[in-house]
Amino acid sequence: MTDLETRAARPGAGALRRAAPALLGYAAVRALGLLALALWSAARDKSAYTLLTARWDALWYTRVAELGYGYEVRLPNGDVHSNLAFFPLLPWLERALAAVTPLSYADAGFVVALLASLAAAWGIFAVADHVYGRRAGVCAVVLWAVLPVGIVQSMAYSESLFTALAAWSLYAVLTGRWLTAGTLALLAGLTRPVGLAVVAAVWAAGIAWFVRERNAARVGSAHTGERAPDPAVGARPRRVPAAGGAWNPSRAVGVRARCALGMLLAPLGAAGYVLWVGHRTGRGPLGYLDVQAGWRNGFDGGYAFARFVADKFTSFPSALAGVGLIVGVGLLIRLYVVCVRQRQPLPLLVYAGVVTALALCASSYFGSKPRLLLPAFPLLFPLALALARLRTRRTVLVVGAVALASAVYGAFWLNGSGPP
C-alpha cells in the first residue's frame, strides 16, 4: 500500500490526531481575530457579537429560519430584495438547533458557523494532506485562516458551511467514496449558488474515472495485477485486486455503479432549490435569476467588474485602488496557473476554477468578491507547499505576523463597510 493510500485509510480517531496541529493552529488564529474584533468594537462602542450574527446576510438567514421564505424589501429605486436569494441549508440548521436548545436563531447561526469552520479546516487539511502530505496540510489550513477576510469564517454566514461541505466532498472524490461525494455535493448545492463548483468537480472526476476505467478494462483481463483507474486524476493509481491478485471486473462494476449514483446525486440540491424558486415565483427555471436580478446580481462574464476597475483610474487616489485590484486578479490567475503546473488532481482544479470564475465574473457588489473567493482553498496549496519548505521557526514567525495583520484588518473591516 502506498503512503497516499495509508493516509486515506486511517480511521477516524487517527485522522483527528493527525489533523490536530492544523485544527489547533486554526482555532488560535480565529481566536486572535475574534479578540481583535472585540477590542476594536468596544473602542467604537459597538457590539462585536452583533456584527458577527445580526448584520448583512446573517440577518437575512435568521429571517428565513424564523419566518420562512416570502419576505422581501422594496427599495426606492424599484429593486426588490427577496429572501429567496438565500439558499436554505443554513437557515434549516439554525431552525433545527434553535428548536432543541435555548439558543436564538442568531445564536444558532453563530454556533453553526463556528462548528462548520472547524469542519472546513479539517476538510482542507484532509485534502492537502492526501495530495501533498501533513506539513503542507497544516500550512494550507493556517493560510486559509489568515486570509484578510478570514473573519467571515466566524460570522453567521454560509461560507464556512459551504467550504466544509465542498472540502469533504472533494476529499471523498479523491479517495473514491463516490456516494459520500455526491451527497455532500448535494448539500453544498443547498448552501450557496457556487455549489455548482462542487457538482462540476464531482462530474469532471467521475467522467475521467469512467474513461480511465474503460481503458483499464480493455487490458485488465489480459494482465495480472492491472492497475484500476484512480478517481483523482493526477494522483497515484490504486490496485483493485481480485482474490488471485488480478484486476477484478466485478468489483469495478460496483465502483462504476457508485460513481454513477454519486454523479446523479451531486446536482440535486442546487437544481431542486432553483426549480422550487421558479415554481414559487411562477417564472419557471428563470425565477431564481429574476430574484438575483432584484439584488443586482448576475453573471456577465466580468464586464461589470472590468468597468468597476476601469472607473478607478478616473482620479489619482482611486487609481491606486485600481492598480491593487489588477494586481490581485493577476495573482489569483497566477496561483491557478501554478496549481495546474503542479498537477493538482482534476477535481481540485475544476472546483477552484469554477469558484474563481463565478466570483470574478459576477455582476454583484464588488466589495463582496474577496468573500466569494473564500471557498477557493485549492489556490492556497502552492503557497502552503512553499511555506512547508521553510524551517519551523521561520514558518511560525511568518504565520504569526500575517495572522496579526489579518486580525486587525478583520476588526477594521467589520467596524467599517464590512461584508455585504
Short mmCIF file of C-alpha atoms in Angstrom, two decimals:
data_model
loop_
_atom_site.label_atom_id
_atom_site.label_comp_id
_atom_site.label_asym_id
_atom_site.label_seq_id
_atom_site.Cartn_x
_atom_site.Cartn_y
_atom_site.Cartn_z
CA MET A 1 0.00 0.00 0.00
CA THR A 2 1.35 3.42 -0.91
CA ASP A 3 1.82 6.26 1.60
CA LEU A 4 -1.01 8.08 -0.17
CA GLU A 5 -3.36 5.17 0.40
CA THR A 6 -2.25 4.80 4.02
CA ARG A 7 -3.25 8.40 4.73
CA ALA A 8 -6.64 7.84 3.07
CA ALA A 9 -7.31 4.66 5.04
CA ARG A 10 -6.65 5.96 8.57
CA PRO A 11 -9.58 5.52 11.00
CA GLY A 12 -11.49 8.49 12.34
CA ALA A 13 -9.64 8.84 15.67
CA GLY A 14 -6.27 8.57 13.98
CA ALA A 15 -7.34 11.08 11.34
CA LEU A 16 -8.33 13.54 14.06
CA ARG A 17 -4.98 13.14 15.81
CA ARG A 18 -3.20 13.68 12.52
CA ALA A 19 -5.22 16.86 11.88
CA ALA A 20 -4.85 18.17 15.46
CA PRO A 21 -1.96 20.60 14.76
CA ALA A 22 -3.89 22.12 11.87
CA LEU A 23 -7.09 22.46 13.91
CA LEU A 24 -5.27 23.94 16.90
CA GLY A 25 -3.47 26.42 14.66
CA TYR A 26 -6.75 27.33 13.01
CA ALA A 27 -8.51 27.82 16.34
CA ALA A 28 -5.65 30.03 17.58
CA VAL A 29 -5.82 32.27 14.51
CA ARG A 30 -9.59 32.60 14.72
CA ALA A 31 -9.43 33.33 18.47
CA LEU A 32 -6.94 36.11 17.74
CA GLY A 33 -9.28 37.51 15.11
CA LEU A 34 -12.26 37.47 17.47
CA LEU A 35 -10.22 39.09 20.25
CA ALA A 36 -9.12 41.89 17.91
CA LEU A 37 -12.72 42.39 16.80
CA ALA A 38 -13.97 42.54 20.39
CA LEU A 39 -11.36 45.13 21.39
CA TRP A 40 -11.87 47.27 18.29
CA SER A 41 -15.65 47.13 18.58
CA ALA A 42 -15.56 48.03 22.28
CA ALA A 43 -13.38 51.04 21.49
CA ARG A 44 -16.03 52.19 18.99
CA ASP A 45 -18.91 51.40 21.36
CA LYS A 46 -20.21 48.63 19.09
CA SER A 47 -21.16 45.03 19.76
CA ALA A 48 -18.78 42.57 18.15
CA TYR A 49 -21.35 39.80 18.57
CA THR A 50 -23.97 41.82 16.70
CA LEU A 51 -21.53 42.37 13.85
CA LEU A 52 -20.99 38.62 13.65
CA THR A 53 -24.59 37.46 13.96
CA ALA A 54 -27.12 40.16 13.12
CA ARG A 55 -25.82 42.26 10.25
CA TRP A 56 -25.93 41.99 6.47
CA ASP A 57 -26.58 38.45 5.15
CA ALA A 58 -26.63 36.95 8.64
CA LEU A 59 -29.82 38.88 9.34
CA TRP A 60 -31.42 37.56 6.15
CA TYR A 61 -30.57 33.98 7.07
CA THR A 62 -32.13 34.30 10.53
CA ARG A 63 -35.27 35.80 8.97
CA VAL A 64 -35.57 32.76 6.69
CA ALA A 65 -35.12 30.50 9.72
CA GLU A 66 -37.76 32.38 11.70
CA LEU A 67 -40.32 33.39 9.07
CA GLY A 68 -39.66 31.09 6.14
CA TYR A 69 -39.49 32.29 2.57
CA GLY A 70 -41.54 35.14 1.14
CA TYR A 71 -40.04 38.14 2.95
CA GLU A 72 -38.85 40.95 0.69
CA VAL A 73 -37.83 44.58 0.82
CA ARG A 74 -38.73 47.05 -1.93
CA LEU A 75 -36.19 49.83 -2.34
CA PRO A 76 -36.96 53.39 -3.50
CA ASN A 77 -35.21 52.74 -6.83
CA GLY A 78 -37.56 49.84 -7.58
CA ASP A 79 -35.21 46.98 -6.70
CA VAL A 80 -36.75 44.09 -4.78
CA HIS A 81 -34.60 42.25 -2.26
CA SER A 82 -36.22 38.86 -1.71
CA ASN A 83 -35.03 36.28 0.81
CA LEU A 84 -35.48 33.67 -1.92
CA ALA A 85 -31.96 34.62 -2.95
CA PHE A 86 -30.61 32.79 0.10
CA PHE A 87 -30.22 29.04 -0.14
CA PRO A 88 -31.90 27.03 2.63
CA LEU A 89 -29.40 24.75 4.35
CA LEU A 90 -28.01 27.27 6.84
CA PRO A 91 -31.49 28.52 7.87
CA TRP A 92 -32.63 24.91 8.24
CA LEU A 93 -29.73 24.21 10.59
CA GLU A 94 -30.42 27.42 12.52
CA ARG A 95 -34.05 26.47 12.94
CA ALA A 96 -33.21 22.90 13.97
CA LEU A 97 -30.63 23.98 16.54
CA ALA A 98 -32.90 26.68 17.96
CA ALA A 99 -35.70 24.12 18.28
CA VAL A 100 -33.68 21.80 20.52
CA THR A 101 -31.70 24.37 22.53
CA PRO A 102 -32.40 27.71 24.27
CA LEU A 103 -30.44 29.49 21.53
CA SER A 104 -31.98 32.18 19.36
CA TYR A 105 -31.78 31.86 15.59
CA ALA A 106 -28.86 34.29 15.53
CA ASP A 107 -27.07 32.37 18.29
CA ALA A 108 -27.67 29.12 16.41
CA GLY A 109 -26.22 30.65 13.25
CA PHE A 110 -23.07 31.62 15.14
CA VAL A 111 -22.69 28.13 16.61
CA VAL A 112 -23.20 26.53 13.20
CA ALA A 113 -20.60 28.85 11.69
CA LEU A 114 -18.02 28.05 14.39
CA LEU A 115 -18.52 24.29 14.08
CA ALA A 116 -18.61 24.46 10.29
CA SER A 117 -15.40 26.49 10.20
CA LEU A 118 -13.62 23.76 12.18
CA ALA A 119 -15.09 21.12 9.86
CA ALA A 120 -13.90 23.18 6.89
CA ALA A 121 -10.40 23.47 8.35
CA TRP A 122 -10.31 19.71 8.89
CA GLY A 123 -11.56 19.10 5.35
CA ILE A 124 -8.95 21.41 3.85
CA PHE A 125 -6.28 19.61 5.84
CA ALA A 126 -7.57 16.23 4.69
CA VAL A 127 -7.41 17.24 1.03
CA ALA A 128 -3.97 18.86 1.26
CA ASP A 129 -2.58 16.03 3.40
CA HIS A 130 -3.89 13.44 0.95
CA VAL A 131 -2.25 15.14 -2.02
CA TYR A 132 0.88 16.80 -0.56
CA GLY A 133 1.45 15.49 2.96
CA ARG A 134 0.81 16.51 6.56
CA ARG A 135 3.05 19.58 6.80
CA ALA A 136 1.55 21.11 3.67
CA GLY A 137 -1.92 20.32 5.05
CA VAL A 138 -1.24 22.23 8.27
CA CYS A 139 0.13 25.18 6.31
CA ALA A 140 -2.89 25.19 3.98
CA VAL A 141 -5.31 25.38 6.91
CA VAL A 142 -3.40 28.18 8.61
CA LEU A 143 -3.20 30.14 5.35
CA TRP A 144 -6.97 29.80 4.93
CA ALA A 145 -7.40 31.09 8.49
CA VAL A 146 -5.19 34.16 7.98
CA LEU A 147 -6.84 35.38 4.79
CA PRO A 148 -7.67 39.11 5.08
CA VAL A 149 -11.40 38.32 5.05
CA GLY A 150 -10.97 35.30 7.33
CA ILE A 151 -13.22 36.90 9.95
CA VAL A 152 -16.16 35.85 7.74
CA GLN A 153 -15.40 32.26 8.77
CA SER A 154 -16.64 33.19 12.25
CA MET A 155 -19.77 35.01 11.10
CA ALA A 156 -23.28 33.57 10.83
CA TYR A 157 -22.77 33.38 7.08
CA SER A 158 -22.81 30.32 4.82
CA GLU A 159 -19.17 30.47 3.64
CA SER A 160 -17.81 28.19 6.37
CA LEU A 161 -20.62 25.67 5.98
CA PHE A 162 -20.20 25.61 2.22
CA THR A 163 -16.41 25.26 2.41
CA ALA A 164 -16.75 22.36 4.85
CA LEU A 165 -19.14 20.51 2.55
CA ALA A 166 -17.03 21.29 -0.52
CA ALA A 167 -13.75 20.21 1.07
CA TRP A 168 -15.09 16.91 2.35
CA SER A 169 -16.85 16.23 -0.95
CA LEU A 170 -13.56 16.76 -2.77
CA TYR A 171 -11.78 14.52 -0.28
CA ALA A 172 -14.41 11.83 -0.86
CA VAL A 173 -13.83 12.10 -4.60
CA LEU A 174 -10.06 11.83 -4.17
CA THR A 175 -10.44 8.70 -2.06
CA GLY A 176 -13.07 7.05 -4.26
CA ARG A 177 -16.05 7.48 -1.92
CA TRP A 178 -18.50 8.42 -4.64
CA LEU A 179 -21.78 8.23 -2.73
CA THR A 180 -20.37 10.41 0.03
CA ALA A 181 -19.02 12.85 -2.54
CA GLY A 182 -22.37 13.08 -4.29
CA THR A 183 -24.33 13.52 -1.06
CA LEU A 184 -22.04 16.29 0.19
CA ALA A 185 -22.19 17.98 -3.22
CA LEU A 186 -25.98 17.85 -2.97
CA LEU A 187 -25.83 19.58 0.42
CA ALA A 188 -23.32 22.15 -0.87
CA GLY A 189 -25.80 22.91 -3.63
CA LEU A 190 -28.39 23.69 -0.96
CA THR A 191 -25.99 26.11 0.73
CA ARG A 192 -24.81 28.60 -1.91
CA PRO A 193 -25.20 29.12 -5.67
CA VAL A 194 -21.49 28.33 -6.04
CA GLY A 195 -22.41 24.77 -5.14
CA LEU A 196 -22.25 24.32 -8.90
CA ALA A 197 -18.46 24.25 -8.49
CA VAL A 198 -18.66 21.13 -6.32
CA VAL A 199 -21.05 19.50 -8.77
CA ALA A 200 -18.68 20.29 -11.63
CA ALA A 201 -15.75 18.79 -9.72
CA VAL A 202 -17.64 15.56 -8.99
CA TRP A 203 -18.79 15.26 -12.59
CA ALA A 204 -15.35 16.01 -14.03
CA ALA A 205 -13.72 13.42 -11.79
CA GLY A 206 -16.48 10.90 -12.50
CA ILE A 207 -16.19 11.26 -16.26
CA ALA A 208 -12.40 10.99 -16.06
CA TRP A 209 -12.77 7.89 -13.89
CA PHE A 210 -15.10 6.23 -16.39
CA VAL A 211 -12.71 6.96 -19.26
CA ARG A 212 -9.71 5.56 -17.40
CA GLU A 213 -11.69 2.60 -16.08
CA ARG A 214 -12.79 1.70 -19.59
CA ASN A 215 -9.21 1.87 -20.83
CA ALA A 216 -8.04 -0.27 -17.92
CA ALA A 217 -10.81 -2.79 -18.53
CA ARG A 218 -9.59 -3.35 -22.08
CA VAL A 219 -6.29 -4.69 -20.84
CA GLY A 220 -7.24 -5.73 -17.30
CA SER A 221 -8.40 -9.20 -18.26
CA ALA A 222 -5.14 -9.91 -20.07
CA HIS A 223 -2.66 -8.69 -17.47
CA THR A 224 -2.48 -9.85 -13.86
CA GLY A 225 -2.27 -7.04 -11.36
CA GLU A 226 -3.53 -4.40 -13.78
CA ARG A 227 -4.00 -1.09 -12.01
CA ALA A 228 -7.55 0.20 -11.95
CA PRO A 229 -8.05 3.91 -12.53
CA ASP A 230 -7.84 6.24 -9.57
CA PRO A 231 -10.69 8.72 -9.15
CA ALA A 232 -8.21 11.56 -8.63
CA VAL A 233 -6.67 12.34 -11.99
CA GLY A 234 -3.07 13.31 -11.34
CA ALA A 235 -2.75 11.15 -8.21
CA ARG A 236 -1.22 7.72 -7.95
CA PRO A 237 -3.40 4.83 -9.19
CA ARG A 238 -4.56 2.19 -6.75
CA ARG A 239 -4.66 -1.56 -7.17
CA VAL A 240 -8.10 -3.19 -7.24
CA PRO A 241 -7.12 -6.87 -6.89
CA ALA A 242 -9.23 -9.98 -7.08
CA ALA A 243 -8.63 -12.92 -4.77
CA GLY A 244 -5.86 -14.11 -7.04
CA GLY A 245 -4.26 -10.68 -7.46
CA ALA A 246 -5.67 -9.85 -10.93
CA TRP A 247 -7.76 -6.86 -11.84
CA ASN A 248 -11.32 -7.52 -10.64
CA PRO A 249 -14.02 -6.66 -13.22
CA SER A 250 -16.90 -7.48 -10.83
CA ARG A 251 -15.61 -5.05 -8.23
CA ALA A 252 -15.10 -2.44 -10.93
CA VAL A 253 -18.79 -2.80 -11.80
CA GLY A 254 -19.71 -1.97 -8.20
CA VAL A 255 -17.46 1.07 -8.18
CA ARG A 256 -18.92 2.12 -11.52
CA ALA A 257 -22.44 1.99 -10.09
CA ARG A 258 -21.46 4.02 -7.02
CA CYS A 259 -19.70 6.57 -9.19
CA ALA A 260 -22.76 6.97 -11.43
CA LEU A 261 -25.09 7.29 -8.44
CA GLY A 262 -22.79 9.87 -6.83
CA MET A 263 -22.81 11.89 -10.03
CA LEU A 264 -26.61 11.74 -10.16
CA LEU A 265 -26.92 12.88 -6.54
CA ALA A 266 -24.50 15.80 -6.85
CA PRO A 267 -26.68 18.34 -8.72
CA LEU A 268 -29.98 17.56 -6.97
CA GLY A 269 -29.58 20.15 -4.19
CA ALA A 270 -28.90 23.19 -6.35
CA ALA A 271 -31.31 22.08 -9.08
CA GLY A 272 -34.05 21.32 -6.60
CA TYR A 273 -33.90 24.72 -4.91
CA VAL A 274 -33.67 26.67 -8.17
CA LEU A 275 -36.65 24.79 -9.60
CA TRP A 276 -38.63 25.34 -6.38
CA VAL A 277 -37.96 29.09 -6.54
CA GLY A 278 -39.03 29.09 -10.17
CA HIS A 279 -42.26 27.34 -9.24
CA ARG A 280 -42.91 29.71 -6.35
CA THR A 281 -42.32 32.82 -8.45
CA GLY A 282 -44.21 31.45 -11.45
CA ARG A 283 -41.23 32.08 -13.70
CA GLY A 284 -40.05 28.52 -14.13
CA PRO A 285 -36.30 27.90 -14.35
CA LEU A 286 -35.70 31.66 -14.78
CA GLY A 287 -37.32 32.52 -11.46
CA TYR A 288 -34.12 32.37 -9.43
CA LEU A 289 -32.33 34.58 -11.96
CA ASP A 290 -35.10 37.15 -11.55
CA VAL A 291 -34.69 37.03 -7.78
CA GLN A 292 -30.94 37.61 -8.12
CA ALA A 293 -31.56 40.43 -10.58
CA GLY A 294 -33.56 42.18 -7.86
CA TRP A 295 -30.33 42.25 -5.88
CA ARG A 296 -28.39 43.49 -8.94
CA ASN A 297 -26.66 40.14 -9.08
CA GLY A 298 -25.95 38.25 -12.28
CA PHE A 299 -23.25 36.74 -14.46
CA ASP A 300 -21.90 38.96 -17.22
CA GLY A 301 -18.52 37.36 -17.85
CA GLY A 302 -16.70 40.00 -15.81
CA TYR A 303 -17.85 43.04 -17.82
CA ALA A 304 -19.24 44.93 -14.81
CA PHE A 305 -16.16 44.17 -12.75
CA ALA A 306 -13.90 45.35 -15.57
CA ARG A 307 -15.85 48.62 -15.77
CA PHE A 308 -15.63 48.99 -12.00
CA VAL A 309 -11.84 48.64 -12.16
CA ALA A 310 -11.57 50.98 -15.14
CA ASP A 311 -13.58 53.66 -13.33
CA LYS A 312 -10.94 53.66 -10.59
CA PHE A 313 -8.49 55.30 -12.99
CA THR A 314 -10.54 58.49 -13.33
CA SER A 315 -8.65 60.12 -10.46
CA PHE A 316 -5.26 59.65 -8.87
CA PRO A 317 -6.19 58.38 -5.38
CA SER A 318 -8.64 55.81 -6.70
CA ALA A 319 -6.16 54.78 -9.41
CA LEU A 320 -4.05 53.18 -6.69
CA ALA A 321 -7.03 51.01 -5.77
CA GLY A 322 -7.45 50.14 -9.44
CA VAL A 323 -3.83 49.04 -9.65
CA GLY A 324 -4.31 46.96 -6.50
CA LEU A 325 -7.36 45.24 -7.99
CA ILE A 326 -5.49 44.40 -11.18
CA VAL A 327 -2.55 43.04 -9.21
CA GLY A 328 -4.90 40.99 -7.04
CA VAL A 329 -6.67 39.43 -10.01
CA GLY A 330 -3.30 38.77 -11.63
CA LEU A 331 -2.08 36.97 -8.51
CA LEU A 332 -5.21 34.82 -8.47
CA ILE A 333 -4.67 33.82 -12.07
CA ARG A 334 -1.00 33.18 -11.37
CA LEU A 335 -1.87 30.92 -8.44
CA TYR A 336 -4.27 28.94 -10.58
CA VAL A 337 -1.62 28.50 -13.28
CA VAL A 338 0.80 27.23 -10.64
CA CYS A 339 -1.87 24.78 -9.43
CA VAL A 340 -2.12 23.44 -12.98
CA ARG A 341 1.66 23.19 -13.35
CA GLN A 342 1.92 21.35 -10.05
CA ARG A 343 -0.57 18.82 -11.42
CA GLN A 344 -3.23 19.18 -8.79
CA PRO A 345 -5.88 16.46 -9.15
CA LEU A 346 -8.56 17.31 -11.70
CA PRO A 347 -11.45 17.80 -9.22
CA LEU A 348 -9.45 20.44 -7.31
CA LEU A 349 -8.61 22.33 -10.50
CA VAL A 350 -12.20 22.27 -11.70
CA TYR A 351 -13.58 23.31 -8.32
CA ALA A 352 -11.14 26.19 -7.80
CA GLY A 353 -11.55 27.34 -11.39
CA VAL A 354 -15.35 27.49 -11.20
CA VAL A 355 -15.37 29.24 -7.81
CA THR A 356 -12.90 31.85 -9.08
CA ALA A 357 -14.75 32.37 -12.36
CA LEU A 358 -18.12 32.79 -10.65
CA ALA A 359 -16.66 35.27 -8.15
CA LEU A 360 -14.81 37.43 -10.68
CA CYS A 361 -17.36 37.28 -13.49
CA ALA A 362 -20.47 38.04 -11.42
CA SER A 363 -22.00 41.50 -11.54
CA SER A 364 -22.69 41.51 -7.80
CA TYR A 365 -21.49 44.03 -5.23
CA PHE A 366 -17.78 44.31 -5.90
CA GLY A 367 -16.78 44.60 -2.26
CA SER A 368 -18.05 41.06 -1.72
CA LYS A 369 -15.67 39.43 -4.20
CA PRO A 370 -12.93 38.62 -1.64
CA ARG A 371 -15.59 36.90 0.47
CA LEU A 372 -16.89 34.97 -2.55
CA LEU A 373 -13.36 33.71 -3.19
CA LEU A 374 -13.01 32.37 0.36
CA PRO A 375 -14.08 28.80 -0.56
CA ALA A 376 -11.41 28.54 -3.31
CA PHE A 377 -8.93 26.94 -0.90
CA PRO A 378 -7.01 24.84 -3.50
CA LEU A 379 -5.49 28.12 -4.72
CA LEU A 380 -3.62 28.24 -1.41
CA PHE A 381 -1.85 24.93 -1.94
CA PRO A 382 1.13 26.34 -3.87
CA LEU A 383 1.70 28.84 -1.06
CA ALA A 384 1.26 26.08 1.51
CA LEU A 385 3.92 23.99 -0.22
CA ALA A 386 6.32 26.94 -0.23
CA LEU A 387 5.62 27.63 3.44
CA ALA A 388 6.07 23.95 4.33
CA ARG A 389 9.60 24.05 2.95
CA LEU A 390 10.67 26.73 5.45
CA ARG A 391 12.09 25.91 8.85
CA THR A 392 9.51 25.65 11.58
CA ARG A 393 10.68 28.78 13.39
CA ARG A 394 10.52 30.87 10.25
CA THR A 395 7.11 29.45 9.39
CA VAL A 396 5.77 30.38 12.82
CA LEU A 397 7.13 33.93 12.52
CA VAL A 398 5.64 34.44 9.07
CA VAL A 399 2.25 32.99 10.02
CA GLY A 400 2.17 34.93 13.30
CA ALA A 401 2.83 38.25 11.60
CA VAL A 402 0.23 37.62 8.90
CA ALA A 403 -2.30 36.41 11.47
CA LEU A 404 -1.90 39.59 13.49
CA ALA A 405 -2.33 41.75 10.39
CA SER A 406 -5.37 39.72 9.34
CA ALA A 407 -6.96 40.06 12.80
CA VAL A 408 -6.51 43.84 12.80
CA TYR A 409 -7.84 44.15 9.26
CA GLY A 410 -10.86 41.97 10.04
CA ALA A 411 -11.73 44.12 13.05
CA PHE A 412 -11.34 47.30 11.00
CA TRP A 413 -13.35 45.85 8.13
CA LEU A 414 -16.37 44.71 10.15
CA ASN A 415 -16.47 48.01 12.02
CA GLY A 416 -16.42 49.83 8.69
CA SER A 417 -18.03 48.81 5.43
CA GLY A 418 -17.89 45.11 6.27
CA PRO A 419 -19.09 42.27 4.05
CA PRO A 420 -22.33 42.98 2.18
#
